[in-house]
Amino acid sequence: MESKGSVVFRMRDAADLYGLNKKKVAIFPLPSDFIVVEKGGRTIFAEVKSTQNKTSFPLGMLEKAQKAALSKVTKQGGYYHIYIHNLNTNTWYLMTGSQYLLYVSSNIKSVKWELLNEYLD
């Protein structure tokens, strides 16, 4: 898929594949939901998370493989973005891998919606 000079690759996960064939499938863990290559070559791993949590975004929503990829990519100077959808308010937030790692290193388990306002997308 191409959009505004970017190329977007959707990584199909087990839930997607189950929806396609209605059978349980095994799939290797993936680093993110999307890989985006912007015009100019910047590559971004993009994970999308939706929640109905009324007070905050639980950082534990990322799966083990996603957390590992986020850490590796970010520590190498790469780009990992988490697009957070608050289903209660239909609000989207953008958190970078660096911001996520800062919260986790501070032993924060979830981030209040009010604090995420700085990440409005």
PDB file of N, CA and C in Angstrom, residues 40-78:
ATOM      1  N   GLY A  40      12.296   8.942   1.061  1.00  0.00           N
ATOM      2  CA  GLY A  40      13.596   9.295   1.623  1.00  0.00           C
ATOM      3  C   GLY A  40      14.230   8.121   2.347  1.00  0.00           C
ATOM      4  N   GLY A  41      13.436   7.080   2.631  1.00  0.00           N
ATOM      5  CA  GLY A  41      14.005   5.849   3.169  1.00  0.00           C
ATOM      6  C   GLY A  41      13.842   5.590   4.649  1.00  0.00           C
ATOM      7  N   ARG A  42      13.331   6.538   5.428  1.00  0.00           N
ATOM      8  CA  ARG A  42      13.162   6.272   6.864  1.00  0.00           C
ATOM      9  C   ARG A  42      12.164   5.138   7.039  1.00  0.00           C
ATOM     10  N   THR A  43      12.562   4.118   7.792  1.00  0.00           N
ATOM     11  CA  THR A  43      11.711   2.954   8.040  1.00  0.00           C
ATOM     12  C   THR A  43      11.195   2.994   9.470  1.00  0.00           C
ATOM     13  N   ILE A  44       9.898   2.768   9.626  1.00  0.00           N
ATOM     14  CA  ILE A  44       9.254   2.819  10.936  1.00  0.00           C
ATOM     15  C   ILE A  44       8.504   1.513  11.174  1.00  0.00           C
ATOM     16  N   PHE A  45       8.754   0.892  12.324  1.00  0.00           N
ATOM     17  CA  PHE A  45       7.929  -0.214  12.776  1.00  0.00           C
ATOM     18  C   PHE A  45       6.738   0.424  13.484  1.00  0.00           C
ATOM     19  N   ALA A  46       5.529   0.053  13.108  1.00  0.00           N
ATOM     20  CA  ALA A  46       4.329   0.684  13.666  1.00  0.00           C
ATOM     21  C   ALA A  46       3.408  -0.373  14.270  1.00  0.00           C
ATOM     22  N   GLU A  47       3.131  -0.228  15.541  1.00  0.00           N
ATOM     23  CA  GLU A  47       2.222  -1.122  16.257  1.00  0.00           C
ATOM     24  C   GLU A  47       0.953  -0.345  16.589  1.00  0.00           C
ATOM     25  N   VAL A  48      -0.202  -0.985  16.426  1.00  0.00           N
ATOM     26  CA  VAL A  48      -1.488  -0.350  16.717  1.00  0.00           C
ATOM     27  C   VAL A  48      -2.147  -1.097  17.871  1.00  0.00           C
ATOM     28  N   LYS A  49      -2.513  -0.360  18.894  1.00  0.00           N
ATOM     29  CA  LYS A  49      -3.195  -0.940  20.048  1.00  0.00           C
ATOM     30  C   LYS A  49      -4.470  -0.160  20.329  1.00  0.00           C
ATOM     31  N   SER A  50      -5.561  -0.877  20.542  1.00  0.00           N
ATOM     32  CA  SER A  50      -6.842  -0.276  20.907  1.00  0.00           C
ATOM     33  C   SER A  50      -7.243  -0.786  22.276  1.00  0.00           C
ATOM     34  N   THR A  51      -7.837   0.097  23.063  1.00  0.00           N
ATOM     35  CA  THR A  51      -8.266  -0.310  24.396  1.00  0.00           C
ATOM     36  C   THR A  51      -9.521   0.443  24.810  1.00  0.00           C
ATOM     37  N   GLN A  52     -10.293  -0.188  25.682  1.00  0.00           N
ATOM     38  CA  GLN A  52     -11.469   0.450  26.272  1.00  0.00           C
ATOM     39  C   GLN A  52     -11.202   0.815  27.729  1.00  0.00           C
ATOM     40  N   ASN A  53      -9.945   0.738  28.139  1.00  0.00           N
ATOM     41  CA  ASN A  53      -9.591   1.111  29.497  1.00  0.00           C
ATOM     42  C   ASN A  53      -9.997   2.571  29.710  1.00  0.00           C
ATOM     43  N   LYS A  54     -10.768   2.821  30.749  1.00  0.00           N
ATOM     44  CA  LYS A  54     -11.334   4.154  30.965  1.00  0.00           C
ATOM     45  C   LYS A  54     -10.331   5.178  31.500  1.00  0.00           C
ATOM     46  N   THR A  55      -9.265   4.704  32.157  1.00  0.00           N
ATOM     47  CA  THR A  55      -8.362   5.648  32.819  1.00  0.00           C
ATOM     48  C   THR A  55      -6.981   5.776  32.184  1.00  0.00           C
ATOM     49  N   SER A  56      -6.509   4.717  31.502  1.00  0.00           N
ATOM     50  CA  SER A  56      -5.123   4.745  31.060  1.00  0.00           C
ATOM     51  C   SER A  56      -4.839   3.726  29.950  1.00  0.00           C
ATOM     52  N   PHE A  57      -3.638   3.841  29.377  1.00  0.00           N
ATOM     53  CA  PHE A  57      -3.152   2.864  28.414  1.00  0.00           C
ATOM     54  C   PHE A  57      -2.218   1.906  29.134  1.00  0.00           C
ATOM     55  N   PRO A  58      -2.588   0.608  29.226  1.00  0.00           N
ATOM     56  CA  PRO A  58      -1.720  -0.374  29.881  1.00  0.00           C
ATOM     57  C   PRO A  58      -0.505  -0.697  28.999  1.00  0.00           C
ATOM     58  N   LEU A  59       0.682  -0.428  29.485  1.00  0.00           N
ATOM     59  CA  LEU A  59       1.892  -0.675  28.706  1.00  0.00           C
ATOM     60  C   LEU A  59       2.101  -2.157  28.424  1.00  0.00           C
ATOM     61  N   GLY A  60       1.506  -3.011  29.237  1.00  0.00           N
ATOM     62  CA  GLY A  60       1.624  -4.455  29.049  1.00  0.00           C
ATOM     63  C   GLY A  60       0.847  -4.994  27.859  1.00  0.00           C
ATOM     64  N   MET A  61       0.152  -4.133  27.141  1.00  0.00           N
ATOM     65  CA  MET A  61      -0.601  -4.600  25.973  1.00  0.00           C
ATOM     66  C   MET A  61       0.318  -5.076  24.850  1.00  0.00           C
ATOM     67  N   LEU A  62       1.547  -4.593  24.833  1.00  0.00           N
ATOM     68  CA  LEU A  62       2.468  -5.065  23.809  1.00  0.00           C
ATOM     69  C   LEU A  62       2.879  -6.501  24.125  1.00  0.00           C
ATOM     70  N   GLU A  63       2.957  -7.318  23.097  1.00  0.00           N
ATOM     71  CA  GLU A  63       3.350  -8.713  23.266  1.00  0.00           C
ATOM     72  C   GLU A  63       4.868  -8.805  23.416  1.00  0.00           C
ATOM     73  N   LYS A  64       5.322  -9.954  23.887  1.00  0.00           N
ATOM     74  CA  LYS A  64       6.744 -10.161  24.160  1.00  0.00           C
ATOM     75  C   LYS A  64       7.613  -9.841  22.937  1.00  0.00           C
ATOM     76  N   ALA A  65       7.239 -10.350  21.769  1.00  0.00           N
ATOM     77  CA  ALA A  65       8.035 -10.109  20.551  1.00  0.00           C
ATOM     78  C   ALA A  65       8.015  -8.637  20.160  1.00  0.00           C
ATOM     79  N   GLN A  66       6.905  -7.960  20.391  1.00  0.00           N
ATOM     80  CA  GLN A  66       6.806  -6.536  20.068  1.00  0.00           C
ATOM     81  C   GLN A  66       7.699  -5.724  21.006  1.00  0.00           C
ATOM     82  N   LYS A  67       7.691  -6.058  22.286  1.00  0.00           N
ATOM     83  CA  LYS A  67       8.555  -5.365  23.244  1.00  0.00           C
ATOM     84  C   LYS A  67      10.026  -5.566  22.887  1.00  0.00           C
ATOM     85  N   ALA A  68      10.373  -6.791  22.507  1.00  0.00           N
ATOM     86  CA  ALA A  68      11.763  -7.076  22.143  1.00  0.00           C
ATOM     87  C   ALA A  68      12.159  -6.287  20.902  1.00  0.00           C
ATOM     88  N   ALA A  69      11.297  -6.272  19.891  1.00  0.00           N
ATOM     89  CA  ALA A  69      11.595  -5.523  18.667  1.00  0.00           C
ATOM     90  C   ALA A  69      11.693  -4.033  18.958  1.00  0.00           C
ATOM     91  N   LEU A  70      10.763  -3.508  19.739  1.00  0.00           N
ATOM     92  CA  LEU A  70      10.774  -2.096  20.100  1.00  0.00           C
ATOM     93  C   LEU A  70      12.104  -1.736  20.753  1.00  0.00           C
ATOM     94  N   SER A  71      12.540  -2.545  21.689  1.00  0.00           N
ATOM     95  CA  SER A  71      13.783  -2.278  22.403  1.00  0.00           C
ATOM     96  C   SER A  71      14.986  -2.328  21.459  1.00  0.00           C
ATOM     97  N   LYS A  72      15.070  -3.365  20.641  1.00  0.00           N
ATOM     98  CA  LYS A  72      16.204  -3.517  19.730  1.00  0.00           C
ATOM     99  C   LYS A  72      16.253  -2.391  18.700  1.00  0.00           C
ATOM    100  N   VAL A  73      15.124  -2.106  18.084  1.00  0.00           N
ATOM    101  CA  VAL A  73      15.062  -1.071  17.045  1.00  0.00           C
ATOM    102  C   VAL A  73      15.414   0.291  17.631  1.00  0.00           C
ATOM    103  N   THR A  74      14.819   0.615  18.770  1.00  0.00           N
ATOM    104  CA  THR A  74      15.036   1.921  19.396  1.00  0.00           C
ATOM    105  C   THR A  74      16.488   2.088  19.831  1.00  0.00           C
ATOM    106  N   LYS A  75      17.060   1.043  20.423  1.00  0.00           N
ATOM    107  CA  LYS A  75      18.448   1.128  20.893  1.00  0.00           C
ATOM    108  C   LYS A  75      19.441   1.250  19.745  1.00  0.00           C
ATOM    109  N   GLN A  76      19.043   0.847  18.552  1.00  0.00           N
ATOM    110  CA  GLN A  76      19.908   0.998  17.378  1.00  0.00           C
ATOM    111  C   GLN A  76      19.673   2.331  16.663  1.00  0.00           C
ATOM    112  N   GLY A  77      18.820   3.166  17.234  1.00  0.00           N
ATOM    113  CA  GLY A  77      18.541   4.466  16.631  1.00  0.00           C
ATOM    114  C   GLY A  77      17.433   4.417  15.593  1.00  0.00           C
ATOM    115  N   GLY A  78      16.723   3.283  15.520  1.00  0.00           N
ATOM    116  CA  GLY A  78      15.626   3.142  14.575  1.00  0.00           C
ATOM    117  C   GLY A  78      14.333   3.716  15.131  1.00  0.00           C
TER     118      GLY A  78
END
